Amino acid sequence: MSDLHGSPVLHCQSLYKDYEDGVRTPVLKGVDLSVPAGQSVAIVGASGSGKSTLLQLLGGLDAPTRGSVAVAGTDLSNLGATALGRWRNRHLGFVYQFHHLLPEFSAEENVAMPLLIRKESVASATSKAQELLEQVGLGHRLSHKPGELSGGERQRAAIARALVTEPSCVLADEPTGNLDRQTADGVFEVLMQLQREKNTSFIVVTHDEALASRLDRTLRLDTGVLSE
Ligand SMILES: Nc1ncnc2c1ncn2[C@@H]1O[C@H](COP(=O)(O)OP(=O)(O)O)[C@@H](O)[C@H]1O
Ligand SMILES: [Mg+2]
């Protein structure tokens, strides 16, 4: 994948983020993080500690107040909006607490979508989508729309969509936060299995310490600083 020179898949340095809307809310106060290819990292921390904020910055969905984020060796601040979108689509996958699948489209179409955005042929995108959906245990639900899937199935479809492009790194924000224990465990297992198979780096925000302990590394975000 993109780890050609043994450089980290994701690297951030002295990352600061203040929200400014009348009042200034400092959230991140110097976060450093380096994630090598294939490593899985859990980020834990109290509600409001800035976990989602950090993930947004790492994914190039928001810009830091200060500091830099590099994905696959490229500093995101050097990219314009179009190039940034392309870089994200090429190197990153996202999974959220709520699936964000498009309600009008089938599971197969939802999973094929990131490939179609990349201008892959419909035949190739569809065949990859089917393969991924089979891998997450949804081979029998290809034509179901999100509204016709259970909560756990929707998250599995969202995982398939995040991984279908074979990203260097998947960023997941409480991907099982909305599921019951047993369903959460099953979904998490699927995520980890794919991550291992494809050697994808994986950063997951969770407040579930049991899930966090199954990853390679756990980091805690506290008062704006990340520590091992
Ligand atoms: N768009 C925003 N504008 C202002 N403050 C925000 C915004 N987003 C988040 N915050 C504040 O930043 C802090 C961290 O939020 P967040 O990153 O969502 O935390 P977590 O995901 O750890 O619960 C919170 O105090 C929150 O109120
Ligand atoms: Mg959050």
GROMACS .gro file of C-alpha atoms and ligand atoms in nm:
model
  256
    1MET     CA    1   0.000   0.000   0.000
    2SER     CA    2   0.132   0.348   0.068
    3ASP     CA    3   0.400   0.255   0.318
    4LEU     CA    4   0.671   0.256   0.053
    5HIS     CA    5   0.947   0.403   0.264
    6GLY     CA    6   0.840   0.281   0.604
    7SER     CA    7   0.696   0.628   0.671
    8PRO     CA    8   0.387   0.646   0.890
    9VAL     CA    9   0.051   0.621   0.722
   10LEU     CA   10  -0.071   0.899   0.944
   11HIS     CA   11   0.133   1.155   1.128
   12CYS     CA   12   0.037   1.466   1.320
   13GLN     CA   13   0.254   1.706   1.509
   14SER     CA   14   0.180   1.976   1.766
   15LEU     CA   15  -0.184   1.978   1.668
   16TYR     CA   16  -0.391   2.256   1.824
   17LYS     CA   17  -0.758   2.322   1.774
   18ASP     CA   18  -0.958   2.610   1.915
   19TYR     CA   19  -1.323   2.659   1.825
   20GLU     CA   20  -1.407   3.027   1.786
   21ASP     CA   21  -1.768   3.134   1.795
   22GLY     CA   22  -1.771   3.446   2.009
   23VAL     CA   23  -1.592   3.255   2.280
   24ARG     CA   24  -1.270   3.073   2.222
   25THR     CA   25  -1.280   2.703   2.314
   26PRO     CA   26  -0.939   2.540   2.312
   27VAL     CA   27  -0.992   2.166   2.255
   28LEU     CA   28  -0.661   2.018   2.138
   29LYS     CA   29  -0.341   2.150   2.294
   30GLY     CA   30  -0.048   1.990   2.117
   31VAL     CA   31  -0.134   1.641   1.997
   32ASP     CA   32   0.140   1.425   1.845
   33LEU     CA   33   0.060   1.094   1.683
   34SER     CA   34   0.230   0.863   1.439
   35VAL     CA   35   0.061   0.550   1.309
   36PRO     CA   36   0.255   0.295   1.102
   37ALA     CA   37   0.097   0.078   0.834
   38GLY     CA   38  -0.128  -0.191   0.971
   39GLN     CA   39  -0.138  -0.064   1.327
   40SER     CA   40  -0.469  -0.043   1.513
   41VAL     CA   41  -0.505   0.239   1.764
   42ALA     CA   42  -0.782   0.307   2.013
   43ILE     CA   43  -0.844   0.660   2.133
   44VAL     CA   44  -1.034   0.683   2.458
   45GLY     CA   45  -1.130   0.984   2.669
   46ALA     CA   46  -1.420   1.147   2.846
   47SER     CA   47  -1.713   1.285   2.652
   48GLY     CA   48  -1.621   1.633   2.531
   49SER     CA   49  -1.246   1.568   2.552
   50GLY     CA   50  -1.205   1.630   2.179
   51LYS     CA   51  -1.194   1.280   2.031
   52SER     CA   52  -1.426   1.359   1.740
   53THR     CA   53  -1.245   1.687   1.683
   54LEU     CA   54  -0.914   1.501   1.657
   55LEU     CA   55  -1.055   1.247   1.412
   56GLN     CA   56  -1.198   1.528   1.195
   57LEU     CA   57  -0.854   1.690   1.177
   58LEU     CA   58  -0.679   1.360   1.102
   59GLY     CA   59  -0.927   1.297   0.822
   60GLY     CA   60  -0.885   1.643   0.672
   61LEU     CA   61  -1.251   1.724   0.736
   62ASP     CA   62  -1.154   2.030   0.939
   63ALA     CA   63  -0.831   2.230   0.962
   64PRO     CA   64  -0.622   2.264   1.277
   65THR     CA   65  -0.563   2.603   1.438
   66ARG     CA   66  -0.195   2.515   1.446
   67GLY     CA   67   0.018   2.211   1.366
   68SER     CA   68   0.021   1.966   1.078
   69VAL     CA   69  -0.142   1.646   0.965
   70ALA     CA   70   0.020   1.420   0.706
   71VAL     CA   71  -0.163   1.130   0.544
   72ALA     CA   72   0.043   0.883   0.338
   73GLY     CA   73   0.335   1.125   0.349
   74THR     CA   74   0.149   1.434   0.227
   75ASP     CA   75   0.081   1.735   0.448
   76LEU     CA   76  -0.293   1.799   0.410
   77SER     CA   77  -0.247   2.175   0.441
   78ASN     CA   78  -0.057   2.168   0.109
   79LEU     CA   79  -0.364   2.042  -0.078
   80GLY     CA   80  -0.645   2.253  -0.223
   81ALA     CA   81  -1.006   2.145  -0.173
   82THR     CA   82  -1.026   1.923  -0.482
   83ALA     CA   83  -0.690   1.756  -0.425
   84LEU     CA   84  -0.775   1.707  -0.057
   85GLY     CA   85  -1.101   1.536  -0.148
   86ARG     CA   86  -0.917   1.308  -0.387
   87TRP     CA   87  -0.645   1.230  -0.134
   88ARG     CA   88  -0.907   1.144   0.126
   89ASN     CA   89  -1.094   0.918  -0.112
   90ARG     CA   90  -0.772   0.742  -0.204
   91HIS     CA   91  -0.614   0.693   0.138
   92LEU     CA   92  -0.879   0.713   0.407
   93GLY     CA   93  -1.196   0.534   0.504
   94PHE     CA   94  -1.448   0.666   0.758
   95VAL     CA   95  -1.694   0.490   0.986
   96TYR     CA   96  -1.923   0.683   1.218
   97GLN     CA   97  -2.151   0.602   1.508
   98PHE     CA   98  -2.448   0.641   1.275
   99HIS     CA   99  -2.401   0.461   0.947
  100HIS     CA  100  -2.453   0.758   0.707
  101LEU     CA  101  -2.557   0.520   0.431
  102LEU     CA  102  -2.767   0.676   0.157
  103PRO     CA  103  -3.126   0.569   0.223
  104GLU     CA  104  -3.235   0.554  -0.143
  105PHE     CA  105  -2.964   0.310  -0.243
  106SER     CA  106  -2.913  -0.060  -0.181
  107ALA     CA  107  -2.633  -0.194   0.037
  108GLU     CA  108  -2.446  -0.291  -0.279
  109GLU     CA  109  -2.486   0.055  -0.434
  110ASN     CA  110  -2.380   0.225  -0.111
  111VAL     CA  111  -2.063   0.019  -0.092
  112ALA     CA  112  -1.987   0.065  -0.463
  113MET     CA  113  -2.028   0.444  -0.434
  114PRO     CA  114  -1.671   0.541  -0.328
  115LEU     CA  115  -1.537   0.343  -0.625
  116LEU     CA  116  -1.780   0.506  -0.867
  117ILE     CA  117  -1.671   0.845  -0.733
  118ARG     CA  118  -1.319   0.733  -0.827
  119LYS     CA  119  -1.448   0.666  -1.179
  120GLU     CA  120  -1.417   0.290  -1.159
  121SER     CA  121  -1.646   0.103  -1.397
  122VAL     CA  122  -1.987  -0.002  -1.262
  123ALA     CA  123  -1.901  -0.368  -1.322
  124SER     CA  124  -1.577  -0.351  -1.126
  125ALA     CA  125  -1.726  -0.138  -0.843
  126THR     CA  126  -2.023  -0.373  -0.813
  127SER     CA  127  -1.810  -0.682  -0.801
  128LYS     CA  128  -1.582  -0.535  -0.530
  129ALA     CA  129  -1.887  -0.419  -0.333
  130GLN     CA  130  -2.033  -0.769  -0.345
  131GLU     CA  131  -1.707  -0.921  -0.228
  132LEU     CA  132  -1.676  -0.683   0.066
  133LEU     CA  133  -2.039  -0.731   0.165
  134GLU     CA  134  -1.983  -1.105   0.164
  135GLN     CA  135  -1.679  -1.057   0.386
  136VAL     CA  136  -1.882  -0.865   0.644
  137GLY     CA  137  -2.154  -1.130   0.638
  138LEU     CA  138  -2.404  -0.943   0.423
  139GLY     CA  139  -2.381  -1.145   0.103
  140HIS     CA  140  -2.752  -1.221   0.138
  141ARG     CA  141  -2.851  -0.854   0.181
  142LEU     CA  142  -2.706  -0.694  -0.133
  143SER     CA  143  -3.025  -0.538  -0.259
  144HIS     CA  144  -3.160  -0.429   0.081
  145LYS     CA  145  -3.181  -0.058   0.149
  146PRO     CA  146  -3.048   0.076   0.481
  147GLY     CA  147  -3.403   0.099   0.619
  148GLU     CA  148  -3.442  -0.274   0.559
  149LEU     CA  149  -3.128  -0.367   0.754
  150SER     CA  150  -3.079  -0.407   1.130
  151GLY     CA  151  -2.853  -0.166   1.322
  152GLY     CA  152  -2.564  -0.413   1.322
  153GLU     CA  153  -2.610  -0.489   0.952
  154ARG     CA  154  -2.606  -0.119   0.869
  155GLN     CA  155  -2.276  -0.076   1.054
  156ARG     CA  156  -2.134  -0.377   0.870
  157ALA     CA  157  -2.238  -0.218   0.540
  158ALA     CA  158  -2.077   0.110   0.652
  159ILE     CA  159  -1.756  -0.081   0.729
  160ALA     CA  160  -1.764  -0.247   0.386
  161ARG     CA  161  -1.805   0.097   0.229
  162ALA     CA  162  -1.508   0.235   0.426
  163LEU     CA  163  -1.282  -0.054   0.325
  164VAL     CA  164  -1.386  -0.114  -0.036
  165THR     CA  165  -1.130   0.139  -0.164
  166GLU     CA  166  -0.852  -0.040   0.030
  167PRO     CA  167  -0.756   0.276   0.220
  168SER     CA  168  -0.425   0.309   0.402
  169CYS     CA  169  -0.610   0.407   0.716
  170VAL     CA  170  -0.963   0.382   0.851
  171LEU     CA  171  -1.089   0.644   1.097
  172ALA     CA  172  -1.381   0.525   1.305
  173ASP     CA  173  -1.572   0.743   1.553
  174GLU     CA  174  -1.755   0.521   1.803
  175PRO     CA  175  -1.848   0.273   1.528
  176THR     CA  176  -2.029   0.046   1.772
  177GLY     CA  177  -2.151   0.317   2.010
  178ASN     CA  178  -2.511   0.278   1.901
  179LEU     CA  179  -2.528  -0.103   1.926
  180ASP     CA  180  -2.600  -0.350   2.204
  181ARG     CA  181  -2.307  -0.542   2.354
  182GLN     CA  182  -2.337  -0.857   2.147
  183THR     CA  183  -2.396  -0.678   1.817
  184ALA     CA  184  -2.111  -0.436   1.896
  185ASP     CA  185  -1.873  -0.728   1.955
  186GLY     CA  186  -1.972  -0.888   1.623
  187VAL     CA  187  -1.930  -0.566   1.427
  188PHE     CA  188  -1.598  -0.494   1.595
  189GLU     CA  189  -1.473  -0.843   1.513
  190VAL     CA  190  -1.555  -0.789   1.144
  191LEU     CA  191  -1.372  -0.458   1.147
  192MET     CA  192  -1.061  -0.608   1.306
  193GLN     CA  193  -1.061  -0.910   1.077
  194LEU     CA  194  -1.070  -0.692   0.765
  195GLN     CA  195  -0.810  -0.460   0.912
  196ARG     CA  196  -0.572  -0.753   0.969
  197GLU     CA  197  -0.638  -0.909   0.628
  198LYS     CA  198  -0.580  -0.587   0.439
  199ASN     CA  199  -0.310  -0.451   0.669
  200THR     CA  200  -0.506  -0.128   0.704
  201SER     CA  201  -0.415   0.114   0.981
  202PHE     CA  202  -0.711   0.178   1.197
  203ILE     CA  203  -0.785   0.455   1.446
  204VAL     CA  204  -1.098   0.402   1.648
  205VAL     CA  205  -1.252   0.636   1.900
  206THR     CA  206  -1.440   0.441   2.161
  207HIS     CA  207  -1.539   0.469   2.522
  208ASP     CA  208  -1.557   0.091   2.539
  209GLU     CA  209  -1.240  -0.011   2.722
  210ALA     CA  210  -1.302  -0.380   2.648
  211LEU     CA  211  -1.295  -0.311   2.274
  212ALA     CA  212  -1.000  -0.072   2.310
  213SER     CA  213  -0.793  -0.342   2.481
  214ARG     CA  214  -0.818  -0.562   2.171
  215LEU     CA  215  -0.627  -0.313   1.955
  216ASP     CA  216  -0.249  -0.278   1.923
  217ARG     CA  217  -0.235   0.047   2.114
  218THR     CA  218  -0.458   0.259   2.339
  219LEU     CA  219  -0.417   0.636   2.368
  220ARG     CA  220  -0.603   0.859   2.609
  221LEU     CA  221  -0.712   1.212   2.524
  222ASP     CA  222  -0.720   1.424   2.839
  223THR     CA  223  -0.717   1.805   2.875
  224GLY     CA  224  -0.626   1.842   2.508
  225VAL     CA  225  -0.324   1.613   2.516
  226LEU     CA  226  -0.288   1.257   2.392
  227SER     CA  227  -0.085   1.009   2.595
  228GLU     CA  228  -0.004   0.640   2.573
  229LIG     N1  229  -1.818   2.311   1.596
  229LIG     C1  230  -1.792   2.338   1.724
  229LIG     N2  231  -1.797   2.465   1.771
  229LIG     C2  232  -1.769   2.493   1.900
  229LIG     N3  233  -1.733   2.401   1.991
  229LIG     C3  234  -1.727   2.272   1.951
  229LIG     C4  235  -1.757   2.234   1.815
  229LIG     N4  236  -1.742   2.100   1.805
  229LIG     C5  237  -1.705   2.057   1.928
  229LIG     N5  238  -1.696   2.160   2.016
  229LIG     C6  239  -1.656   2.151   2.157
  229LIG     O1  240  -1.528   2.091   2.162
  229LIG     C7  241  -1.520   1.999   2.269
  229LIG     C8  242  -1.481   1.861   2.217
  229LIG     O2  243  -1.587   1.808   2.139
  229LIG     P1  244  -1.576   1.666   2.067
  229LIG     O3  245  -1.453   1.665   1.983
  229LIG     O4  246  -1.703   1.638   2.000
  229LIG     O5  247  -1.554   1.569   2.193
  229LIG     P2  248  -1.574   1.411   2.208
  229LIG     O6  249  -1.586   1.353   2.071
  229LIG     O7  250  -1.453   1.365   2.282
  229LIG     O8  251  -1.696   1.391   2.290
  229LIG     C9  252  -1.654   2.002   2.340
  229LIG     O9  253  -1.643   2.084   2.452
  229LIG    C10  254  -1.747   2.059   2.236
  229LIG    O10  255  -1.851   2.130   2.296
  230MG      MG  256  -1.737   1.238   1.980
   0.00000   0.00000   0.00000
